CSV table of C-alpha atoms in Angstrom, one decimal:
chain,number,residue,atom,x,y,z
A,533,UNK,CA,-5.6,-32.5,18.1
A,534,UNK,CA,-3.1,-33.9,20.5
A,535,UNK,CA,-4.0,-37.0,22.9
A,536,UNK,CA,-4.1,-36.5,26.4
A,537,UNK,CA,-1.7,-39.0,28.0
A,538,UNK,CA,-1.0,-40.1,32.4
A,539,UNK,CA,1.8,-42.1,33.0
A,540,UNK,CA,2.5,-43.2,29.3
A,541,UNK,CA,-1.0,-44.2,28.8
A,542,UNK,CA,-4.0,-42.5,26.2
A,543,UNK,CA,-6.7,-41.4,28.4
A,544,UNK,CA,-10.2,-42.2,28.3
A,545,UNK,CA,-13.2,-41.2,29.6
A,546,UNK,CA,-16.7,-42.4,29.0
A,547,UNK,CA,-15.1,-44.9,26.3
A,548,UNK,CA,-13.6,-42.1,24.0
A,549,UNK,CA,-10.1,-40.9,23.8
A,550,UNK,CA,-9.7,-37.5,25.9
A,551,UNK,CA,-8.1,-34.7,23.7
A,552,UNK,CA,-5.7,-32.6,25.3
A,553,UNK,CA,-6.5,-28.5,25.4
A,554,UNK,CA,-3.3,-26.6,23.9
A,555,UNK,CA,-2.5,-23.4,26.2
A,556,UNK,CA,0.9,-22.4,25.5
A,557,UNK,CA,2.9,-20.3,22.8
A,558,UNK,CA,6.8,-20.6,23.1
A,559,UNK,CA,9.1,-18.3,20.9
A,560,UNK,CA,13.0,-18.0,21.0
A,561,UNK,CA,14.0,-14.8,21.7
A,562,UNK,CA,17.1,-13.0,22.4
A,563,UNK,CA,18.2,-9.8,24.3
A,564,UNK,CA,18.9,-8.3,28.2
A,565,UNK,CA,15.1,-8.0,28.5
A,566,UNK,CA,11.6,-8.7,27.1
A,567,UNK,CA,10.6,-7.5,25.0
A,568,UNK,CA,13.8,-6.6,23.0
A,569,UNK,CA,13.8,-4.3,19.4
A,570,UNK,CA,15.0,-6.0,16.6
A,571,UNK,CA,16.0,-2.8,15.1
A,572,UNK,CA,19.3,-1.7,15.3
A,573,UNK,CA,22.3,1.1,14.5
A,574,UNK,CA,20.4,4.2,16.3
A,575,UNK,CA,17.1,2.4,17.3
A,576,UNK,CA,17.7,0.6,20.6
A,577,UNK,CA,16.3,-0.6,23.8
A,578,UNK,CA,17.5,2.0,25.5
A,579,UNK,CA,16.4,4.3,22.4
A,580,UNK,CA,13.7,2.3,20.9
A,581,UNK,CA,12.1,4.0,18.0
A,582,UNK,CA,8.9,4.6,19.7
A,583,UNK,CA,6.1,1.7,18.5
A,584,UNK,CA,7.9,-1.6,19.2
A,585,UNK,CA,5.7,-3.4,21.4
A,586,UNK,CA,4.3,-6.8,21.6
A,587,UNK,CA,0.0,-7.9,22.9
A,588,UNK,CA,-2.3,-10.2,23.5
A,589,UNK,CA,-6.0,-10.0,22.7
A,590,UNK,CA,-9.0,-11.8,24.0
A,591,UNK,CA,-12.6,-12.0,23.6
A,592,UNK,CA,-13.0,-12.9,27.5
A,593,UNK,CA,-11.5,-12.9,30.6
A,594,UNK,CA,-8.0,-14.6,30.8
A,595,UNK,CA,-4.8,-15.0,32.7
A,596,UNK,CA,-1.6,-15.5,31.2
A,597,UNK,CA,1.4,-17.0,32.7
A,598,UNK,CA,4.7,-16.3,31.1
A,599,UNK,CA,7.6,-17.9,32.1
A,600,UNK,CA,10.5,-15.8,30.6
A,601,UNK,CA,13.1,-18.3,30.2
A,602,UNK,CA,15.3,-17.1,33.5
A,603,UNK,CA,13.7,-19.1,35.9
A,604,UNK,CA,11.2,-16.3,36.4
A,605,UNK,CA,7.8,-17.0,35.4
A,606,UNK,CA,4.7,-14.5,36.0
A,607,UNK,CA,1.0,-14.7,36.3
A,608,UNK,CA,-1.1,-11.3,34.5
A,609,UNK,CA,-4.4,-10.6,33.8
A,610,UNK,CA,-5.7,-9.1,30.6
A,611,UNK,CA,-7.7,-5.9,31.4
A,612,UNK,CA,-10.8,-5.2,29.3
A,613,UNK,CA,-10.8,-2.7,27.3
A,614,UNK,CA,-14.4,-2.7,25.5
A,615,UNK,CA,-17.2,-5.1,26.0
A,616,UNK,CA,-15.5,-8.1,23.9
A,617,UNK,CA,-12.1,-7.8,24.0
A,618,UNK,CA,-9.2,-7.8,26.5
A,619,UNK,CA,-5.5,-7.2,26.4
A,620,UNK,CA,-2.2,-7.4,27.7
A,621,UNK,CA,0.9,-6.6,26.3
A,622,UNK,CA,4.7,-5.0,26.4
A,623,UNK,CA,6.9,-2.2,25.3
A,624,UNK,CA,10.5,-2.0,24.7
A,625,UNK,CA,10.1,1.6,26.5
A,626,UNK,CA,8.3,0.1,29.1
A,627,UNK,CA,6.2,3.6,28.5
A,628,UNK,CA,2.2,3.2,27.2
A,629,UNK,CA,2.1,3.8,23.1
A,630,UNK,CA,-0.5,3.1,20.4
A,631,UNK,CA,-2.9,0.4,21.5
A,632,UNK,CA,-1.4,-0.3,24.5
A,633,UNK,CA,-2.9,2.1,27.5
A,634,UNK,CA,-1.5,2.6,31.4
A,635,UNK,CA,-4.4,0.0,31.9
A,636,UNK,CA,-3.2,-2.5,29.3
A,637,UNK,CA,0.9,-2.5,29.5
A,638,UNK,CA,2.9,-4.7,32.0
A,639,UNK,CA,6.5,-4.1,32.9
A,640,UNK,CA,9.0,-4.7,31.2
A,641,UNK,CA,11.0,-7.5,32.1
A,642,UNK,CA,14.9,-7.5,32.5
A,643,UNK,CA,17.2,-10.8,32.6
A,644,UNK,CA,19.5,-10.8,35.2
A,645,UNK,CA,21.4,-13.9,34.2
A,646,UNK,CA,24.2,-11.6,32.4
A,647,UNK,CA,22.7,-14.0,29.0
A,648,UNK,CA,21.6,-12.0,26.0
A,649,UNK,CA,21.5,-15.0,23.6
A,650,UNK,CA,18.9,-17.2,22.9
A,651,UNK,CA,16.2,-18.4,25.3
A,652,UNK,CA,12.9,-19.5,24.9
A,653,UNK,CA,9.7,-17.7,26.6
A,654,UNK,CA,6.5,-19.3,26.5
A,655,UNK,CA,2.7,-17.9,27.6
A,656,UNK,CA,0.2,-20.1,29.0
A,657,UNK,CA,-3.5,-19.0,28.5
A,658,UNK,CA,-5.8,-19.9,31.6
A,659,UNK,CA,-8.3,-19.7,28.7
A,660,UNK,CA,-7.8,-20.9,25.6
A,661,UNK,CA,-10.9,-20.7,23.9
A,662,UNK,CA,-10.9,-17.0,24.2
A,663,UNK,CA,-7.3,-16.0,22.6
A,664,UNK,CA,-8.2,-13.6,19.8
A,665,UNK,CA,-5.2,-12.4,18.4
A,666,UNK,CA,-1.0,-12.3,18.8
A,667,UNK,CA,0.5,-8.5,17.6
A,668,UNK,CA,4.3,-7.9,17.7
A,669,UNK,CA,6.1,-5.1,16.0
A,670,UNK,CA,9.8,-4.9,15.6
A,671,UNK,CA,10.0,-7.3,18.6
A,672,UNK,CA,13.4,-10.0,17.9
A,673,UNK,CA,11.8,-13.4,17.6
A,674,UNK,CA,14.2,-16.4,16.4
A,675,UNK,CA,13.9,-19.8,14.8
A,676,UNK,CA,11.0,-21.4,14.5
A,677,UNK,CA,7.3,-19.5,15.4
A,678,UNK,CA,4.6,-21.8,17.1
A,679,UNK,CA,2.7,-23.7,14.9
A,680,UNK,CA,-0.5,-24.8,16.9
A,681,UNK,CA,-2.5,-21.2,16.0
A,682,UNK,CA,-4.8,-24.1,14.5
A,683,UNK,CA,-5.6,-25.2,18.2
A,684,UNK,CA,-7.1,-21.7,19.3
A,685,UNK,CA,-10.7,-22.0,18.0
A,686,UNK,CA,-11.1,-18.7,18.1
A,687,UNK,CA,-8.2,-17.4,16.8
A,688,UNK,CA,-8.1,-14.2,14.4
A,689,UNK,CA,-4.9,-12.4,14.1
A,690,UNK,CA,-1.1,-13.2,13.7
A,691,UNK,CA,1.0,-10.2,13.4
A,692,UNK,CA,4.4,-10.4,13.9
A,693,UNK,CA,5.9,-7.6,11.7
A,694,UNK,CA,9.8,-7.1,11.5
A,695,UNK,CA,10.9,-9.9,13.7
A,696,UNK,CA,14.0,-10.5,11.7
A,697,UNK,CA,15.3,-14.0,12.9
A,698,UNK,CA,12.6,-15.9,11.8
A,699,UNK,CA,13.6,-19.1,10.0
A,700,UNK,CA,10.0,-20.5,8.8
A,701,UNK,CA,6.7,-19.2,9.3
A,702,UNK,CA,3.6,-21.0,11.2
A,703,UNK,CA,1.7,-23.5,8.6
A,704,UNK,CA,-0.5,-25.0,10.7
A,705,UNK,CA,-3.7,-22.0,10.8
A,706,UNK,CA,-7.0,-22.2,12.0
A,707,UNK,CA,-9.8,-21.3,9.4
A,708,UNK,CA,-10.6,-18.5,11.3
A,709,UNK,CA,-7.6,-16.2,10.8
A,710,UNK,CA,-8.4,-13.4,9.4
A,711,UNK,CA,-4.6,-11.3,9.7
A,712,UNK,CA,-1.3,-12.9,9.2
A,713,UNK,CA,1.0,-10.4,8.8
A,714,UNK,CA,4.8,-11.5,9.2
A,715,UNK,CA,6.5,-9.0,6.9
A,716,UNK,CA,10.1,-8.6,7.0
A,717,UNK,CA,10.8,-11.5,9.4
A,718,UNK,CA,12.9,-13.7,7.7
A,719,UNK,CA,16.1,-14.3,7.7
A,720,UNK,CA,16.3,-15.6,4.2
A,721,UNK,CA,13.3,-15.8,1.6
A,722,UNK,CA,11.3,-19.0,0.8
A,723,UNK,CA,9.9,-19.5,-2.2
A,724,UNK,CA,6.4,-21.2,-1.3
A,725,UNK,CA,3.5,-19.9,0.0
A,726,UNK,CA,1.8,-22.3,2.7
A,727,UNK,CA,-1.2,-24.1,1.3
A,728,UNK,CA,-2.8,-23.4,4.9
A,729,UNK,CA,-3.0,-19.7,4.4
A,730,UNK,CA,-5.8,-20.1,1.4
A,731,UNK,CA,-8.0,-22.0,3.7
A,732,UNK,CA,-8.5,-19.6,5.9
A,733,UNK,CA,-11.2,-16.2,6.1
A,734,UNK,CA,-7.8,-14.2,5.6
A,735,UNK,CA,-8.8,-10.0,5.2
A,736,UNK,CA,-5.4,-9.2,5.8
A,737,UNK,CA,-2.2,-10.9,4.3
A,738,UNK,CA,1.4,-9.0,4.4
A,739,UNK,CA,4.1,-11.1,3.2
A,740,UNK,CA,6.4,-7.9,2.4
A,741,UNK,CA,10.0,-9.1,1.8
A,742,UNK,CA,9.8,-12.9,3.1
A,743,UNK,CA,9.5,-14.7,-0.6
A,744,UNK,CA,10.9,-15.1,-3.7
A,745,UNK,CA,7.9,-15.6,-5.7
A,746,UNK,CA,9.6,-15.1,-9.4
A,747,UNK,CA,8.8,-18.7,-10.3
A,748,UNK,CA,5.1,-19.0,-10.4
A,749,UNK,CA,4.8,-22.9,-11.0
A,750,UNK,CA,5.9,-23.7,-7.2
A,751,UNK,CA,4.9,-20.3,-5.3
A,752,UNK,CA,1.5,-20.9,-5.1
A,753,UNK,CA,-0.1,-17.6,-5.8
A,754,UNK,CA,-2.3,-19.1,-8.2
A,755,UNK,CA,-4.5,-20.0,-5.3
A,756,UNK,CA,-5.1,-16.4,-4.3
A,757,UNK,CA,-8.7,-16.9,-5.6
A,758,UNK,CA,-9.1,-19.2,-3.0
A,759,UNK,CA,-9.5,-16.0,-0.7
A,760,UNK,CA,-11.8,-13.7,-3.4
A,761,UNK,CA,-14.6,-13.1,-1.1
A,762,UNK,CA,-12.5,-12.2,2.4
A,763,UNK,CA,-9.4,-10.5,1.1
A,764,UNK,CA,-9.3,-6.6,1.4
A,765,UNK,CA,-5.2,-6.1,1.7
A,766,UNK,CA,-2.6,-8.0,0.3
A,767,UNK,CA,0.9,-6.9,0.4
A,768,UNK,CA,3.5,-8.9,-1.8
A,769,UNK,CA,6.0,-5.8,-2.0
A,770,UNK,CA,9.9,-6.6,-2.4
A,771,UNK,CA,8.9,-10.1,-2.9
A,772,UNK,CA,11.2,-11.1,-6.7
A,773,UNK,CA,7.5,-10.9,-8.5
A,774,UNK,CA,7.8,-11.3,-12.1
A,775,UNK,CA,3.8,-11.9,-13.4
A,776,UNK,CA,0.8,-11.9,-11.6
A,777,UNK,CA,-1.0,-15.4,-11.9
A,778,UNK,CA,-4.6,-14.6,-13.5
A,779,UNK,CA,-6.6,-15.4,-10.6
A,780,UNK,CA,-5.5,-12.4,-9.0
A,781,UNK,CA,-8.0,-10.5,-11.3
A,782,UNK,CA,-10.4,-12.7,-9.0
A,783,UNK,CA,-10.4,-11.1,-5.9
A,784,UNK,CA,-14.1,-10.0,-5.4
A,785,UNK,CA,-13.2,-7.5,-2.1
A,786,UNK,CA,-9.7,-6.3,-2.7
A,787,UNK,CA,-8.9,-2.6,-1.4
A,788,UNK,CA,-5.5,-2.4,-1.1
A,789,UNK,CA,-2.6,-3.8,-2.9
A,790,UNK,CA,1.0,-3.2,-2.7
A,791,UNK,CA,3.4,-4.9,-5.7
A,792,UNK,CA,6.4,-2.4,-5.2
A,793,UNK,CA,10.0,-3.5,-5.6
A,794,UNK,CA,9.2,-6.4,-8.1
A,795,UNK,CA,10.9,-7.7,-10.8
A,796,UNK,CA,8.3,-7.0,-13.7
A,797,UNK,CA,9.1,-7.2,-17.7
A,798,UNK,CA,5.9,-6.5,-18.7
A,799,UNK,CA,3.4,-3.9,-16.9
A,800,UNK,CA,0.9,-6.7,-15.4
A,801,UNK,CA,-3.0,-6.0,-15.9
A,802,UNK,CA,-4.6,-9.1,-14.1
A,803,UNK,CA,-6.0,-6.3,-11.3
A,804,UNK,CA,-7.8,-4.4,-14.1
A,805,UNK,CA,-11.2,-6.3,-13.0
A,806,UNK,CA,-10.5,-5.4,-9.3
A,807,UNK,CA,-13.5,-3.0,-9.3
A,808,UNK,CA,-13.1,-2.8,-5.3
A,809,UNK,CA,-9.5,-1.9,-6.1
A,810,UNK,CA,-8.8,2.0,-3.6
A,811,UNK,CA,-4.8,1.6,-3.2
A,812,UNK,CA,-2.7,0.3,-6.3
A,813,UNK,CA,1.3,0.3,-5.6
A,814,UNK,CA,2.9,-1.5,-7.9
A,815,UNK,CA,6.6,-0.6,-9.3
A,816,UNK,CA,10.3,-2.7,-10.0
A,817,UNK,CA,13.0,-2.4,-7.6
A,818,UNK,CA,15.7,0.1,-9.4
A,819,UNK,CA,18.2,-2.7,-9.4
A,820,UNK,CA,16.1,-4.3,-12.0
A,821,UNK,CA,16.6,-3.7,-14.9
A,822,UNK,CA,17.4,0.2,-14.0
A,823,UNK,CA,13.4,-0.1,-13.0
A,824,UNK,CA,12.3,-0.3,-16.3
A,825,UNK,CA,9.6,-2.5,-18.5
A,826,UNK,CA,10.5,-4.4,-21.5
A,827,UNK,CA,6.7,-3.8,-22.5
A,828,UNK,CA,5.7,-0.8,-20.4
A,829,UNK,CA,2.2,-0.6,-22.0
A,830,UNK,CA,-0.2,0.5,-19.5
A,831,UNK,CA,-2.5,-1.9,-18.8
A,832,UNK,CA,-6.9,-1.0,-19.3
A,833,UNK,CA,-8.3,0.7,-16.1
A,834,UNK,CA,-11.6,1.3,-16.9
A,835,UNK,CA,-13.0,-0.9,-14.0
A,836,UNK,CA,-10.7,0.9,-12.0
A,837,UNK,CA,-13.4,3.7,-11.0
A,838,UNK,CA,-12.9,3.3,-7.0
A,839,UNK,CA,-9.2,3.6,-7.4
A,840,UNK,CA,-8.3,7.0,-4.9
A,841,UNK,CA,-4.5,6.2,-4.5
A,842,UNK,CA,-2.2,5.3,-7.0
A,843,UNK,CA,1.7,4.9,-6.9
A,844,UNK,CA,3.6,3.5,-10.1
A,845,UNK,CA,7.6,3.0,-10.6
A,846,UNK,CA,8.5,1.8,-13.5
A,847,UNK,CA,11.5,4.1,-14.8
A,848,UNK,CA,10.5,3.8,-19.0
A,849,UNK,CA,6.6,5.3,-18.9
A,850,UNK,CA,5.2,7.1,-21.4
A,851,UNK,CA,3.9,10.7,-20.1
A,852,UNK,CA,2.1,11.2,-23.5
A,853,UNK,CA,-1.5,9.6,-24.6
A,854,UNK,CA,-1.0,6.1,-23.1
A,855,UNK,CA,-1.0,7.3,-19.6
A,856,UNK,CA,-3.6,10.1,-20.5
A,857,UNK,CA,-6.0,6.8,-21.7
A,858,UNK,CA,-4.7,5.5,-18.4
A,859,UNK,CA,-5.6,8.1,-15.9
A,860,UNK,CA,-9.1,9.0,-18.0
A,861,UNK,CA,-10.7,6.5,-16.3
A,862,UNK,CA,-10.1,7.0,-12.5
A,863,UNK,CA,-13.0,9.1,-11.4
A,864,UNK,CA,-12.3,8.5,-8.3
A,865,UNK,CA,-8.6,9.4,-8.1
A,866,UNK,CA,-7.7,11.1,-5.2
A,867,UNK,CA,-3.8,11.6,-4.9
A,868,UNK,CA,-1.2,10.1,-7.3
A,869,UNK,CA,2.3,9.1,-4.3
A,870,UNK,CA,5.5,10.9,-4.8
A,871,UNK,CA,7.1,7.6,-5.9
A,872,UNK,CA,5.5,8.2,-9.3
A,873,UNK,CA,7.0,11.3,-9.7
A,874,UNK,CA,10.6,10.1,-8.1
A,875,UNK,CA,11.2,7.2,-10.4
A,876,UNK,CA,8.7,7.1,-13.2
A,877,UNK,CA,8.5,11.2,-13.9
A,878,UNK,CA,12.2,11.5,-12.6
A,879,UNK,CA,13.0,14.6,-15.2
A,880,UNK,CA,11.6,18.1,-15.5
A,881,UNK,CA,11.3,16.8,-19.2
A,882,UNK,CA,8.8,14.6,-18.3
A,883,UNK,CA,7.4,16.2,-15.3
A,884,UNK,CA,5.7,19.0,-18.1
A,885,UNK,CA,5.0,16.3,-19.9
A,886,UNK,CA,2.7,14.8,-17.3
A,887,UNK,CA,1.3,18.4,-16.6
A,888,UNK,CA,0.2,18.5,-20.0
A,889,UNK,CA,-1.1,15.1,-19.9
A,890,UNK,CA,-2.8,15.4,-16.7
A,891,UNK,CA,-4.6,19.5,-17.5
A,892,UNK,CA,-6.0,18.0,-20.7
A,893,UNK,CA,-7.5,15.0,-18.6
A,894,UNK,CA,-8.6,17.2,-15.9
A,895,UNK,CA,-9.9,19.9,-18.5
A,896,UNK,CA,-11.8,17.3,-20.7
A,897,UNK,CA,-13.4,15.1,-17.9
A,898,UNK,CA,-14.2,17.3,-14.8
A,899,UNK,CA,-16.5,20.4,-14.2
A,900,UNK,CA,-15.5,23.7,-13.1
A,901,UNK,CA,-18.3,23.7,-11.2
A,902,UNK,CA,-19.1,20.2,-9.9
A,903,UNK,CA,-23.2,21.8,-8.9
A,904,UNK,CA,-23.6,22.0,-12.7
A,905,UNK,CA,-23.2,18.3,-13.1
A,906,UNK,CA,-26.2,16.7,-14.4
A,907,UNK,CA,-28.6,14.5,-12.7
A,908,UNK,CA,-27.7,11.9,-14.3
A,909,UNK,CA,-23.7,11.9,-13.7
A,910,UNK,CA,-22.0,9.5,-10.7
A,911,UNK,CA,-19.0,11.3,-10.3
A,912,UNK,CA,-19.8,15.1,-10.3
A,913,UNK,CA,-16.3,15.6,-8.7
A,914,UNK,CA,-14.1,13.6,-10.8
A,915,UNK,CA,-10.8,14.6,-11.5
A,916,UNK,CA,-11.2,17.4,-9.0
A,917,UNK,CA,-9.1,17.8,-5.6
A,918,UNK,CA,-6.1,15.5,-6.7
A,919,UNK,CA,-2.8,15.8,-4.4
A,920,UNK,CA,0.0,15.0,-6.9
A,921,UNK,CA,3.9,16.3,-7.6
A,922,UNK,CA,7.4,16.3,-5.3
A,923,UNK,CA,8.9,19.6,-4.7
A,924,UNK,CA,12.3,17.8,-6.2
A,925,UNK,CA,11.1,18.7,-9.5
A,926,UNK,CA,9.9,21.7,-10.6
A,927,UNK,CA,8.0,22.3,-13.8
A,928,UNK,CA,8.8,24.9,-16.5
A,929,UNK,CA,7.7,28.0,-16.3
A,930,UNK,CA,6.2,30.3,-13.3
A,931,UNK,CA,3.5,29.2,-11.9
A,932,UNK,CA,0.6,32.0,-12.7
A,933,UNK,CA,-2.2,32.5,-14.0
A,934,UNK,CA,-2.3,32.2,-17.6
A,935,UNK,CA,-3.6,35.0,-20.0
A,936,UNK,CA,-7.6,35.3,-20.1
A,937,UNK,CA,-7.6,33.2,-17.1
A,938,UNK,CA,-11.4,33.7,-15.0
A,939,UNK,CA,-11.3,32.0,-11.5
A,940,UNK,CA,-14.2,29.3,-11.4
A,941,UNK,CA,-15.1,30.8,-15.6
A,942,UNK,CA,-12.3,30.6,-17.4
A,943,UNK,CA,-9.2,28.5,-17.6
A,944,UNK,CA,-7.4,31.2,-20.0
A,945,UNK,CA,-4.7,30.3,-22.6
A,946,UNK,CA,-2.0,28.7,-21.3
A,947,UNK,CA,1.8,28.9,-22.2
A,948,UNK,CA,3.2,27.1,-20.5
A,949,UNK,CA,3.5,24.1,-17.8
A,950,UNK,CA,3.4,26.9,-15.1
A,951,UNK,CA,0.5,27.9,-16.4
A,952,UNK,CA,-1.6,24.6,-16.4
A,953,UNK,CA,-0.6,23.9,-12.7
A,954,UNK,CA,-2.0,27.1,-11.5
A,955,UNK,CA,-5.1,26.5,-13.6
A,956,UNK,CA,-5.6,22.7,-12.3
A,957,UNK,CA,-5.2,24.4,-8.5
A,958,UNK,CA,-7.5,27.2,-8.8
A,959,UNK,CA,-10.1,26.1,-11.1
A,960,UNK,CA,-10.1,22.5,-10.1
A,961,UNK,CA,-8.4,22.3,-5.7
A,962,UNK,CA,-5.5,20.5,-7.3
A,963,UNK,CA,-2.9,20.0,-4.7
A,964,UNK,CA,0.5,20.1,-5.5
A,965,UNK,CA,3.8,21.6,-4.1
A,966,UNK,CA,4.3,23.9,-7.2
């Protein structure tokens, strides 16, 4: 922690060194106002896309001065807005959106020095103690972000999502961050994970598009273990991944996970242990490789039983028996994203091949009726009421009920893929756009 210093010398009181309190934040911004979009082409500030905005959170009472970098400086209070927590924050609108109410918002503030390049603004907390948690979203933020989080004892959340202009990220975190979320901030990649972000109590981590992970000796994500009992979500999508380091099977408490636009030879299992596993996005960018697997074996998901959404794009699948063993499994499946059926479907070929695939699945795992489950089965409604399918592919065949077909008795004979689609809607609340 800093010293406190007068006139050049350390100051001392009751024969210890005093430590000086940090208060302020500083960020370089640009733009003719705070806060300014860092979107561009039709997204503006004078026609922002509708949820950039920038807050402050507190567990108590606090003031905050900010001095905008103009000469201008102003002194706001953070209204409560439930018994422990207290906010303040901006728009690009100047208009109330999302979590930011007519009681919470402040004006927007306009420069009227005619200078729309960089400046620095800085917020001074009256109490430090109490700041929470720092939220921007498609706010511009330049150069270098604070890096004294660690001084803010209490500190939870850092989320400072499409900034852009960021050259380096803050290293220096307090253990008690719980959200760092910084996706698509960076001006240009890095290629190391800070060691400070795996001593932390992190729940949240979103590193979308800010690394280039592809050589696992230096990136650090071996040490994701480090965060097995805290971490829920962890997004490392569009970030050059080309294996998974084994300690990701680790994670005790992980719900969602998002490994889209990677760079993957071989279809990576490390996850299959992630019993806790509810979202699994995982694909190549198309401009590897065409998308495809040099080994696109699917990997075992039988611990997979809490999975509910899955989204897999990877151009070379098999639609046959390996995916059938593959979806058998997740009982708890509850819609399969159009991005599967986009890249790794992609042809009305394959599309009735995953209809076939998916109505013998369906037809050999679930119940018509769910209420004549036995006693003794978990998942009575497994494999029932999945959403799945994109209305850009259609499959063969009308869909219709098949001959011998009994609503809720019978699922007939079908011919066709037409058929099984109307049989896996009626007989089993399939959803699809078929």
């Amino acid at each position: 922690m800093p010293i406190s210093t007068k006139n050049n010398k350390i100051s001392v009181k009751g024969g210890k060194i005093v430590n000086r309190l940090i208060k302020t934040l500083a960020f370089e911004t640009k733009g003719d106002r705070f806060p300014t979009t860092s979107y561009s082409g039709n997204y503006n500030n004078n026609n922002p896309f509708g949820n950039e905005r920038v807050y402050f959170d507190f567990i108590a009472p606090c003031e905050i001065i900010i001095e905008f970098g103009d000469g201008i400086s102003q002194i706001y209070t953070a209204s409560q807005i439930n018994t422990n927590l207290y906010r303040i924050g901006f728009t690009v609108s100047g208009n109330p959106i999302n979590e930011l109410d007519e009681n919470t918002i402040r004006p927007t503030h306009f420069y009227d020095d005619e200078n729309i390049g960089t400046r620095i603004i800085s917020f001074t907390f009256s109490n430090p103690e109490t700041f929470l948690g720092y939220f921007s979203n498609r706010i511009i933020f330049q150069g270098n972000p604070p890096d004294t989080l660690d001084k803010f004892p209490n500190f939870e959340d850092f989320t400072m999502a499409g900034a852009n202009e960021l050259t380096s990220l803050p290293v220096a975190l307090p253990n008690s961050l719980k959200k760092f979320d910084v996706g698509n901030s960076l001006i240009a990649r890095l290629n190391q994970i800070p060691d400070s972000i795996f001593n932390t109590q992190m729940e949240r981590l979103v590193l979308a598009g800010l690394f280039d992970l592809s050589n696992s000796e230096i990136s650090n994500l071996f040490k994701i273990n480090q965060l097995k009992t805290t971490l829920t979500t962890l997004r490392l999508d569009d970030c050059k991944l080309k294996s998974l380091p084994e300690e990701m099977g680790q994670l005790e408490v992980i719900d969602f996970l998002n490994l889209i636009s990677s760079e993957f030879d071989i279809f990576p299992d490390q996850f299959k242990s992630c019993e806790s596993l509810t979202r699994l996005y995982i694909g190549n960018r198309s401009n590897y490789n065409s998308g495809a697997l040099a080994d696109a074996t699917y990997p075992d998901s039988t611990n997979l039983i809490n999975l509910r959404y899955l989204d897999i794009q990877f151009s070379n699948l098999s639609m046959g028996e390996d995916l059938k063993e593959f979806l058998r499994p997740l009982v708890s499946i509850y819609q399969i994203i159009p991005g599967f059926f986009t890249v790794s479907v992609g042809t009305v070929e394959r599309l009735d091949q995953f209809i076939n695939t998916i109505y013998e699945v369906v037809t050999e795992e679930a119940y018509l009726d769910p209420s004549s489950a036995p006693v003794s089965e978990l998942y009575p409604n497994k494999h029932r009421g999945v959403v799945w399918g994109h209305s850009s592919l259609q499959p063969t065949g009308t869909v219709e009920a098949p001959p011998e077909f009994q609503l809720g008795a019978s699922n007939g004979n079908p011919q066709h893929p037409g058929h099984q689609v109307y049989v896996l809607m009626s007989n089993y609340s399939h959803n699809t756009p078929y």
